Amino acid sequence: MSRLDKVLTVDEMKACARRRVPKQFFDYADSGSWTESTYRANRADFEKILLRQRIARSLEDRSLATAIAGQDVAMPVALSPTGLTGMQCADGEIKAARAAASAGVPFTLSTMSICSIEDVAANSSRPFWFQLYVMRDRKFIERLIDRAKAAKCPVLVLTMDLQILGQRHKDIRNGLSAPPKFTPRFLFEIARKPQWAFEMLGTKRRSFGNIVGHVDNAGDLASLSAWTANQFDLTLNWKDVAWIKNRFGGPVIVKGVLDPEDAKLALAHGADGIIVSNHGGRQLDGARSSISALPAIVEAVGDKTEVYVDGGVASGQDVLKAIALGAKAAFIGRAFLWGLGAGGEAGVARVLDILRRELDVTMALCGERDIRKVGPHNLDLGGTWPRIGSMRETTPLAAADIRTR
Ligand SMILES: Cc1cc2nc3c(=O)[nH]c(=O)nc-3n(C[C@H](O)[C@H](O)[C@H](O)COP(=O)(O)O)c2cc1C
């Protein structure tokens, strides 16, 4: 049995990643903004949702296969875009893209990735999705969209919840940077994480691959940091969806929607899908959890477009709950980053395998054989139970909301 085969849950994978990834990069993933209350709520609210057990039904020939954004997938799971992924382990984006391709699920490359669009395209077998941050330098953004098109990315994910950055205390205290600064503290740190350091020395991919060499005045690290800090566009608004769609020419999915009114606006401005997300609790601390926002958004736009969700998904049970509440797929951020930190491509493959097995057995224990048939009827909405009652107070997941759909 290999080291990774012994890992049975996403939380165990997290513990494994903590032992192997330098603190500043482990913390970068394991943090939310300010008090981290929204980061915690993303996980906690999943636990409040009860599944409905059914028995004595035929469970033969089960299928998790479905389609999202017009693409056939092996299960309703996709990898969320995450910046600096190539700092969780060397060449991280390429390794995650490969693991996702083998598992038959989409990988989304972040604008703020370490490996560039071209690099990931050249080193993975399946088309991946590209996530766009809109920056002030519109010529750069146009070129970035063109590069995603040239790399045959079938879907553009437009992130609209980060015009300004929520403060993450850990990153400030750790002096996070890519590539990392060689301070005595960092040298001490990597002496205890030799595998990470050894692999990192063996790659040239250590800075923001989509940016370095593609914009003027961002050649060296100092100017790149300054450029990035000043670049997120405060003027981004719904009207921008049109030119981005026009330039890309394929489906554009808006990410970062947490409010039904914004969901309707996204749709009215041409979004081809919506990711209900609070950026993994990294932006507006005090905002509600993504899963608690999902039902009202599905209610508002679910019959007109595909709605996906991310934030706190850490098990196959979570995926099933998201699907039962109307999501077409659940995206994972930290879950796959922990796999990457713990074991590179094999670690991500293991995380996806854990989720697939959990989802399959959970679906069966709910009495279902086909993931496409999972719905609100698979949730236990019995009104008298304390856990449901406490959830009603904090979320819009009232039984009545769900029953009406
Ligand atoms: C380390 C890290 C980096 C992230 N970077 C990006 C990014 O570059 N673009 C983006 O749209 N979202 C980014 N996100 C948010 C994720 O896409 C996603 O919304 C979030 O991770 C989902 O929550 P989960 O990590 O609990 O699964 C990042 C999240 C993390 C944890």
Short mmCIF file of C-alpha atoms and ligand atoms in Angstrom, two decimals:
data_model
loop_
_atom_site.label_atom_id
_atom_site.label_comp_id
_atom_site.label_asym_id
_atom_site.label_seq_id
_atom_site.Cartn_x
_atom_site.Cartn_y
_atom_site.Cartn_z
CA MET A 1 0.00 0.00 0.00
CA SER A 2 1.51 3.35 -1.01
CA ARG A 3 1.67 6.35 1.32
CA LEU A 4 -1.21 8.03 -0.52
CA ASP A 5 -3.37 4.91 -0.55
CA LYS A 6 -3.39 5.07 3.24
CA VAL A 7 -5.00 8.50 3.08
CA LEU A 8 -8.74 7.92 3.42
CA THR A 9 -10.20 11.43 3.64
CA VAL A 10 -9.57 14.93 2.36
CA ASP A 11 -8.83 16.04 5.93
CA GLU A 12 -6.11 13.40 6.22
CA MET A 13 -4.70 14.71 2.93
CA LYS A 14 -4.61 18.17 4.47
CA ALA A 15 -2.55 16.88 7.41
CA CYS A 16 -0.19 15.22 4.96
CA ALA A 17 0.19 18.46 2.94
CA ARG A 18 0.96 20.42 6.12
CA ARG A 19 3.98 18.17 6.70
CA ARG A 20 5.36 18.68 3.18
CA VAL A 21 4.55 22.23 2.04
CA PRO A 22 6.43 25.28 3.41
CA LYS A 23 4.32 27.19 5.90
CA GLN A 24 3.76 30.32 3.81
CA PHE A 25 2.24 28.30 0.96
CA PHE A 26 0.30 25.89 3.16
CA ASP A 27 -1.11 28.89 5.05
CA TYR A 28 -1.88 30.70 1.79
CA ALA A 29 -4.32 27.89 0.96
CA ASP A 30 -5.58 27.35 4.50
CA SER A 31 -6.73 30.89 5.11
CA GLY A 32 -9.77 33.06 4.84
CA SER A 33 -10.01 36.81 5.18
CA TRP A 34 -9.99 38.60 8.57
CA THR A 35 -11.65 36.37 11.23
CA GLU A 36 -12.11 33.51 8.72
CA SER A 37 -15.76 33.15 9.80
CA THR A 38 -16.99 32.66 6.22
CA TYR A 39 -14.19 30.17 5.56
CA ARG A 40 -15.40 28.14 8.55
CA ALA A 41 -19.10 28.54 7.64
CA ASN A 42 -18.45 27.01 4.21
CA ARG A 43 -17.62 23.70 5.88
CA ALA A 44 -19.95 23.98 8.88
CA ASP A 45 -23.09 24.59 6.79
CA PHE A 46 -22.53 21.43 4.76
CA GLU A 47 -22.63 19.47 8.02
CA LYS A 48 -26.05 20.89 8.88
CA ILE A 49 -27.65 19.38 5.79
CA LEU A 50 -29.10 15.93 6.36
CA LEU A 51 -29.30 13.20 3.76
CA ARG A 52 -32.35 11.02 3.37
CA GLN A 53 -31.60 7.31 3.70
CA ARG A 54 -33.63 4.92 1.55
CA ILE A 55 -33.43 1.12 1.57
CA ALA A 56 -34.31 -1.94 -0.45
CA ARG A 57 -33.81 -0.38 -3.87
CA SER A 58 -31.78 -1.92 -6.65
CA LEU A 59 -28.33 -0.36 -6.63
CA GLU A 60 -26.93 -2.05 -9.70
CA ASP A 61 -25.40 -0.14 -12.62
CA ARG A 62 -24.81 3.13 -10.84
CA SER A 63 -23.58 6.15 -12.80
CA LEU A 64 -21.96 9.39 -11.71
CA ALA A 65 -21.48 10.59 -15.28
CA THR A 66 -23.12 13.83 -16.35
CA ALA A 67 -22.39 16.91 -18.49
CA ILE A 68 -21.38 20.37 -17.39
CA ALA A 69 -21.08 23.39 -19.66
CA GLY A 70 -21.65 21.05 -22.58
CA GLN A 71 -18.76 18.78 -21.60
CA ASP A 72 -19.15 15.13 -20.60
CA VAL A 73 -17.64 14.50 -17.17
CA ALA A 74 -17.10 11.34 -15.13
CA MET A 75 -18.67 12.93 -12.06
CA PRO A 76 -20.15 16.35 -11.22
CA VAL A 77 -16.90 17.71 -9.80
CA ALA A 78 -14.45 20.28 -11.20
CA LEU A 79 -11.27 21.94 -9.98
CA SER A 80 -11.62 25.60 -8.98
CA PRO A 81 -9.03 28.11 -10.17
CA THR A 82 -6.36 28.76 -7.55
CA GLY A 83 -3.44 31.18 -7.73
CA LEU A 84 0.15 30.12 -7.01
CA THR A 85 -0.76 26.46 -7.39
CA GLY A 86 2.76 25.76 -8.63
CA MET A 87 3.98 26.70 -5.15
CA GLN A 88 2.09 23.85 -3.43
CA CYS A 89 4.48 21.63 -5.35
CA ALA A 90 6.70 22.15 -8.38
CA ASP A 91 4.77 22.41 -11.68
CA GLY A 92 1.55 22.16 -9.64
CA GLU A 93 -0.85 23.37 -12.34
CA ILE A 94 0.42 20.84 -14.87
CA LYS A 95 0.16 18.02 -12.32
CA ALA A 96 -3.35 19.01 -11.25
CA ALA A 97 -4.50 19.37 -14.88
CA ARG A 98 -3.19 15.88 -15.65
CA ALA A 99 -4.87 14.32 -12.63
CA ALA A 100 -8.16 16.03 -13.51
CA ALA A 101 -7.88 14.85 -17.13
CA SER A 102 -7.31 11.25 -16.00
CA ALA A 103 -10.30 11.45 -13.65
CA GLY A 104 -12.49 12.91 -16.43
CA VAL A 105 -13.26 16.23 -14.71
CA PRO A 106 -12.43 19.83 -15.72
CA PHE A 107 -9.40 21.69 -14.39
CA THR A 108 -9.58 25.49 -14.28
CA LEU A 109 -6.31 27.39 -14.67
CA SER A 110 -6.07 30.68 -12.76
CA THR A 111 -4.84 33.94 -14.27
CA MET A 112 -2.46 33.99 -11.28
CA SER A 113 -1.01 30.55 -11.98
CA ILE A 114 2.68 29.69 -11.88
CA CYS A 115 2.61 27.55 -15.04
CA SER A 116 1.45 29.51 -18.07
CA ILE A 117 -1.57 28.73 -20.28
CA GLU A 118 0.74 27.53 -23.06
CA ASP A 119 2.77 25.40 -20.67
CA VAL A 120 -0.29 23.62 -19.24
CA ALA A 121 -1.71 23.12 -22.76
CA ALA A 122 1.55 21.56 -23.94
CA ASN A 123 1.75 19.22 -20.95
CA SER A 124 -1.79 17.94 -20.44
CA SER A 125 -3.93 15.74 -22.62
CA ARG A 126 -7.38 17.29 -22.18
CA PRO A 127 -8.60 20.85 -22.71
CA PHE A 128 -8.78 22.82 -19.48
CA TRP A 129 -10.88 25.85 -18.51
CA PHE A 130 -9.30 29.26 -18.02
CA GLN A 131 -10.17 31.72 -15.23
CA LEU A 132 -9.91 35.40 -15.97
CA TYR A 133 -9.24 38.26 -13.57
CA VAL A 134 -9.97 41.55 -15.28
CA MET A 135 -7.11 44.00 -14.87
CA ARG A 136 -6.63 47.64 -15.71
CA ASP A 137 -4.28 46.81 -18.57
CA ARG A 138 -7.04 45.87 -21.02
CA LYS A 139 -4.58 45.15 -23.83
CA PHE A 140 -3.01 42.49 -21.59
CA ILE A 141 -6.45 41.05 -20.79
CA GLU A 142 -7.35 40.91 -24.48
CA ARG A 143 -4.11 39.06 -25.19
CA LEU A 144 -4.81 36.72 -22.25
CA ILE A 145 -8.26 35.87 -23.64
CA ASP A 146 -6.70 35.29 -27.06
CA ARG A 147 -4.09 33.01 -25.50
CA ALA A 148 -6.82 30.98 -23.74
CA LYS A 149 -8.60 30.68 -27.09
CA ALA A 150 -5.41 29.64 -28.86
CA ALA A 151 -4.87 26.97 -26.17
CA LYS A 152 -8.40 25.70 -27.01
CA CYS A 153 -9.79 26.31 -23.52
CA PRO A 154 -13.50 25.48 -24.02
CA VAL A 155 -14.80 27.63 -21.14
CA LEU A 156 -13.81 30.97 -19.66
CA VAL A 157 -14.51 31.46 -15.95
CA LEU A 158 -14.83 35.17 -15.23
CA THR A 159 -14.17 35.89 -11.55
CA MET A 160 -16.08 38.98 -10.44
CA ASP A 161 -15.66 38.94 -6.65
CA LEU A 162 -12.09 40.21 -6.50
CA GLN A 163 -11.79 43.80 -7.66
CA ILE A 164 -10.26 44.52 -4.30
CA LEU A 165 -8.53 42.08 -2.00
CA GLY A 166 -9.91 40.83 1.34
CA GLN A 167 -7.10 40.93 3.88
CA ARG A 168 -5.61 37.59 4.83
CA HIS A 169 -3.58 38.01 7.98
CA LYS A 170 -1.50 34.86 7.55
CA ASP A 171 -0.14 35.98 4.18
CA ILE A 172 0.94 39.32 5.60
CA ARG A 173 2.62 37.75 8.63
CA ASN A 174 4.34 35.10 6.51
CA GLY A 175 5.56 37.62 3.90
CA LEU A 176 4.05 35.46 1.12
CA SER A 177 5.71 35.87 -2.30
CA ALA A 178 6.30 33.89 -5.48
CA PRO A 179 9.05 32.99 -5.87
CA PRO A 180 9.67 32.95 -2.12
CA LYS A 181 12.27 35.24 -0.61
CA PHE A 182 15.28 33.41 0.76
CA THR A 183 15.06 34.66 4.34
CA PRO A 184 16.67 32.67 7.20
CA ARG A 185 13.16 31.65 8.29
CA PHE A 186 12.35 30.29 4.84
CA LEU A 187 15.68 28.43 4.61
CA PHE A 188 14.99 26.83 7.99
CA GLU A 189 11.50 25.93 6.78
CA ILE A 190 12.62 24.21 3.57
CA ALA A 191 15.34 22.31 5.41
CA ARG A 192 12.38 20.51 7.03
CA LYS A 193 10.55 20.11 3.69
CA PRO A 194 13.39 18.74 1.50
CA GLN A 195 11.18 17.02 -1.09
CA TRP A 196 9.37 20.29 -1.87
CA ALA A 197 12.69 22.16 -2.13
CA PHE A 198 14.33 19.47 -4.25
CA GLU A 199 11.46 19.43 -6.76
CA MET A 200 11.28 23.22 -6.83
CA LEU A 201 14.99 23.44 -7.65
CA GLY A 202 14.33 21.15 -10.60
CA THR A 203 11.80 23.45 -12.29
CA LYS A 204 12.04 26.85 -13.91
CA ARG A 205 8.37 27.57 -13.17
CA ARG A 206 8.52 29.73 -10.07
CA SER A 207 6.77 32.99 -10.90
CA PHE A 208 3.48 34.09 -12.46
CA GLY A 209 3.72 32.33 -15.82
CA ASN A 210 0.81 34.13 -17.49
CA ILE A 211 2.22 37.54 -16.67
CA VAL A 212 6.02 37.52 -16.74
CA GLY A 213 7.17 38.29 -20.26
CA HIS A 214 3.65 39.29 -21.34
CA VAL A 215 3.45 42.80 -19.93
CA ASP A 216 5.89 45.67 -20.03
CA ASN A 217 7.59 46.67 -16.80
CA ALA A 218 6.93 43.37 -15.06
CA GLY A 219 10.13 41.52 -15.78
CA ASP A 220 11.66 41.31 -12.34
CA LEU A 221 10.01 40.29 -9.13
CA ALA A 222 9.86 43.72 -7.53
CA SER A 223 8.10 45.30 -10.49
CA LEU A 224 5.82 42.27 -10.94
CA SER A 225 4.53 42.57 -7.36
CA ALA A 226 3.90 46.28 -7.83
CA TRP A 227 2.21 45.66 -11.19
CA THR A 228 -0.11 42.98 -9.81
CA ALA A 229 -1.04 44.98 -6.72
CA ASN A 230 -2.13 47.92 -8.88
CA GLN A 231 -3.79 45.94 -11.60
CA PHE A 232 -7.08 44.56 -10.23
CA ASP A 233 -9.70 46.74 -11.89
CA LEU A 234 -11.98 48.67 -9.56
CA THR A 235 -14.22 49.65 -12.47
CA LEU A 236 -15.18 46.08 -13.43
CA ASN A 237 -18.97 45.87 -13.89
CA TRP A 238 -21.70 43.87 -15.62
CA LYS A 239 -21.20 45.67 -18.94
CA ASP A 240 -17.74 44.10 -19.18
CA VAL A 241 -19.25 40.63 -19.61
CA ALA A 242 -20.30 41.50 -23.17
CA TRP A 243 -16.87 42.40 -24.60
CA ILE A 244 -15.23 39.51 -22.77
CA LYS A 245 -17.80 37.11 -24.23
CA ASN A 246 -17.38 38.63 -27.63
CA ARG A 247 -13.59 38.38 -27.51
CA PHE A 248 -13.60 34.79 -26.19
CA GLY A 249 -16.35 33.50 -28.45
CA GLY A 250 -17.23 30.56 -26.18
CA PRO A 251 -19.16 30.06 -22.94
CA VAL A 252 -18.34 32.49 -20.15
CA ILE A 253 -19.21 31.42 -16.60
CA VAL A 254 -19.42 34.13 -13.94
CA LYS A 255 -17.77 33.14 -10.65
CA GLY A 256 -18.33 34.77 -7.28
CA VAL A 257 -22.13 35.08 -7.23
CA LEU A 258 -23.63 34.91 -3.73
CA ASP A 259 -26.87 36.84 -4.15
CA PRO A 260 -29.95 35.98 -6.27
CA GLU A 261 -30.11 39.55 -7.61
CA ASP A 262 -26.52 39.27 -8.86
CA ALA A 263 -27.36 35.89 -10.37
CA LYS A 264 -30.19 37.50 -12.37
CA LEU A 265 -27.90 40.36 -13.43
CA ALA A 266 -25.19 37.95 -14.53
CA LEU A 267 -27.73 36.13 -16.66
CA ALA A 268 -29.17 39.35 -18.07
CA HIS A 269 -25.66 40.37 -19.14
CA GLY A 270 -24.98 37.14 -20.97
CA ALA A 271 -23.38 34.75 -18.47
CA ASP A 272 -23.55 31.17 -19.71
CA GLY A 273 -23.39 29.75 -16.19
CA ILE A 274 -22.86 30.81 -12.62
CA ILE A 275 -20.54 29.63 -9.88
CA VAL A 276 -22.03 30.36 -6.48
CA SER A 277 -18.92 31.22 -4.51
CA ASN A 278 -17.51 33.44 -1.77
CA HIS A 279 -13.98 32.78 -3.00
CA GLY A 280 -13.49 30.11 -0.34
CA GLY A 281 -14.12 32.65 2.42
CA ARG A 282 -11.16 34.72 1.25
CA GLN A 283 -13.01 37.92 0.32
CA LEU A 284 -16.03 39.25 2.29
CA ASP A 285 -15.62 37.83 5.78
CA GLY A 286 -19.09 37.71 7.33
CA ALA A 287 -20.81 36.77 4.08
CA ARG A 288 -22.91 33.61 4.13
CA SER A 289 -21.58 30.20 3.16
CA SER A 290 -21.79 29.27 -0.52
CA ILE A 291 -23.93 26.19 0.12
CA SER A 292 -26.49 28.23 2.09
CA ALA A 293 -26.67 30.74 -0.80
CA LEU A 294 -27.25 28.02 -3.40
CA PRO A 295 -31.01 27.27 -3.04
CA ALA A 296 -32.16 30.87 -3.50
CA ILE A 297 -29.91 31.30 -6.55
CA VAL A 298 -31.12 28.05 -8.09
CA GLU A 299 -34.65 29.27 -7.43
CA ALA A 300 -33.88 32.57 -9.19
CA VAL A 301 -32.03 31.33 -12.29
CA GLY A 302 -31.71 27.55 -12.15
CA ASP A 303 -34.24 26.91 -14.92
CA LYS A 304 -32.38 29.27 -17.29
CA THR A 305 -28.73 28.37 -16.77
CA GLU A 306 -26.40 25.91 -15.08
CA VAL A 307 -25.54 26.79 -11.51
CA TYR A 308 -22.40 25.42 -9.86
CA VAL A 309 -21.10 25.89 -6.33
CA ASP A 310 -17.75 25.97 -4.57
CA GLY A 311 -16.61 26.56 -1.00
CA GLY A 312 -16.08 23.93 1.67
CA VAL A 313 -16.57 20.85 -0.51
CA ALA A 314 -14.44 18.20 1.16
CA SER A 315 -16.24 14.89 0.67
CA GLY A 316 -18.47 12.97 -1.69
CA GLN A 317 -21.32 13.62 0.75
CA ASP A 318 -20.79 17.36 0.24
CA VAL A 319 -20.92 16.89 -3.52
CA LEU A 320 -24.18 14.97 -3.24
CA LYS A 321 -25.71 17.66 -1.02
CA ALA A 322 -24.72 20.35 -3.53
CA ILE A 323 -26.30 18.39 -6.39
CA ALA A 324 -29.43 17.71 -4.32
CA LEU A 325 -29.76 21.46 -3.76
CA GLY A 326 -29.70 22.13 -7.48
CA ALA A 327 -26.02 22.59 -8.41
CA LYS A 328 -24.95 20.99 -11.69
CA ALA A 329 -21.47 20.42 -10.23
CA ALA A 330 -19.41 21.11 -7.14
CA PHE A 331 -16.00 22.71 -7.55
CA ILE A 332 -13.11 22.00 -5.21
CA GLY A 333 -10.27 24.37 -4.32
CA ARG A 334 -8.36 23.46 -1.18
CA ALA A 335 -9.26 19.75 -1.40
CA PHE A 336 -7.19 19.40 -4.57
CA LEU A 337 -4.46 21.78 -3.34
CA TRP A 338 -3.93 19.55 -0.32
CA GLY A 339 -3.62 16.55 -2.63
CA LEU A 340 -1.06 18.44 -4.65
CA GLY A 341 0.96 19.39 -1.59
CA ALA A 342 0.78 15.89 -0.19
CA GLY A 343 1.69 14.01 -3.34
CA GLY A 344 1.69 16.03 -6.58
CA GLU A 345 -0.29 14.52 -9.45
CA ALA A 346 -0.87 11.26 -7.54
CA GLY A 347 -2.14 13.26 -4.56
CA VAL A 348 -4.74 15.07 -6.67
CA ALA A 349 -5.69 11.77 -8.30
CA ARG A 350 -6.15 10.29 -4.82
CA VAL A 351 -8.38 13.18 -3.70
CA LEU A 352 -10.55 12.78 -6.79
CA ASP A 353 -10.73 9.04 -6.19
CA ILE A 354 -11.76 9.56 -2.56
CA LEU A 355 -14.52 11.97 -3.65
CA ARG A 356 -15.70 9.62 -6.41
CA ARG A 357 -15.97 6.62 -4.06
CA GLU A 358 -17.69 8.62 -1.33
CA LEU A 359 -20.11 10.12 -3.83
CA ASP A 360 -20.92 6.74 -5.36
CA VAL A 361 -21.64 4.97 -2.06
CA THR A 362 -23.50 7.96 -0.62
CA MET A 363 -25.70 8.13 -3.71
CA ALA A 364 -26.41 4.41 -3.35
CA LEU A 365 -27.29 4.74 0.35
CA CYS A 366 -29.73 7.49 -0.64
CA GLY A 367 -31.34 4.90 -2.91
CA GLU A 368 -30.22 6.47 -6.21
CA ARG A 369 -28.38 4.93 -9.14
CA ASP A 370 -27.96 7.91 -11.44
CA ILE A 371 -26.45 11.20 -10.28
CA ARG A 372 -28.64 13.06 -12.79
CA LYS A 373 -31.70 11.97 -10.82
CA VAL A 374 -30.45 13.28 -7.47
CA GLY A 375 -32.53 16.18 -6.16
CA PRO A 376 -34.15 17.76 -3.11
CA HIS A 377 -35.99 14.47 -2.48
CA ASN A 378 -32.64 13.04 -1.35
CA LEU A 379 -32.41 15.46 1.56
CA ASP A 380 -33.97 14.89 4.96
CA LEU A 381 -36.01 18.02 5.54
CA GLY A 382 -37.90 16.73 8.59
CA GLY A 383 -38.73 19.93 10.38
CA THR A 384 -38.49 18.86 13.99
CA TRP A 385 -34.85 17.90 14.20
CA PRO A 386 -32.61 20.30 16.08
CA ARG A 387 -29.90 20.33 13.39
CA ILE A 388 -32.35 21.40 10.73
CA GLY A 389 -33.86 23.92 13.13
CA SER A 390 -30.51 25.52 13.86
CA MET A 391 -29.74 25.68 10.16
CA ARG A 392 -32.99 27.53 9.51
CA GLU A 393 -31.87 30.31 11.77
CA THR A 394 -28.63 30.89 9.93
CA THR A 395 -29.34 29.98 6.33
CA PRO A 396 -32.11 30.19 3.75
CA LEU A 397 -32.16 26.41 3.50
CA ALA A 398 -35.62 26.19 5.01
CA ALA A 399 -37.44 23.05 4.07
CA ALA A 400 -40.18 25.12 2.46
CA ASP A 401 -37.68 26.78 0.08
CA ILE A 402 -36.49 23.47 -1.17
CA ARG A 403 -39.89 21.78 -1.37
CA THR A 404 -41.26 24.48 -3.61
CA ARG A 405 -38.73 23.79 -6.34
C1 LIG B 1 -5.07 29.22 -2.39
C2 LIG B 1 -6.26 29.70 -3.15
C3 LIG B 1 -6.06 30.50 -4.26
C4 LIG B 1 -7.17 30.96 -4.99
N1 LIG B 1 -6.96 31.67 -6.14
C5 LIG B 1 -8.02 31.98 -6.92
C6 LIG B 1 -7.81 32.55 -8.20
O1 LIG B 1 -6.69 32.79 -8.63
N2 LIG B 1 -8.92 32.84 -8.94
C7 LIG B 1 -10.19 32.59 -8.50
O2 LIG B 1 -11.16 32.86 -9.20
N3 LIG B 1 -10.39 32.01 -7.31
C8 LIG B 1 -9.35 31.69 -6.52
N4 LIG B 1 -9.57 31.05 -5.33
C9 LIG B 1 -10.94 30.67 -4.93
C10 LIG B 1 -11.26 29.29 -5.50
O3 LIG B 1 -11.44 29.34 -6.89
C11 LIG B 1 -12.55 28.73 -4.90
O4 LIG B 1 -13.57 29.67 -5.03
C12 LIG B 1 -12.41 28.30 -3.44
O5 LIG B 1 -11.14 27.76 -3.19
C13 LIG B 1 -13.48 27.27 -3.09
O6 LIG B 1 -13.43 26.94 -1.74
P1 LIG B 1 -12.69 25.62 -1.17
O7 LIG B 1 -11.22 25.93 -1.24
O8 LIG B 1 -13.19 25.53 0.22
O9 LIG B 1 -13.05 24.46 -2.04
C14 LIG B 1 -8.48 30.62 -4.56
C15 LIG B 1 -8.66 29.81 -3.44
C16 LIG B 1 -7.57 29.36 -2.73
C17 LIG B 1 -7.79 28.47 -1.54
#
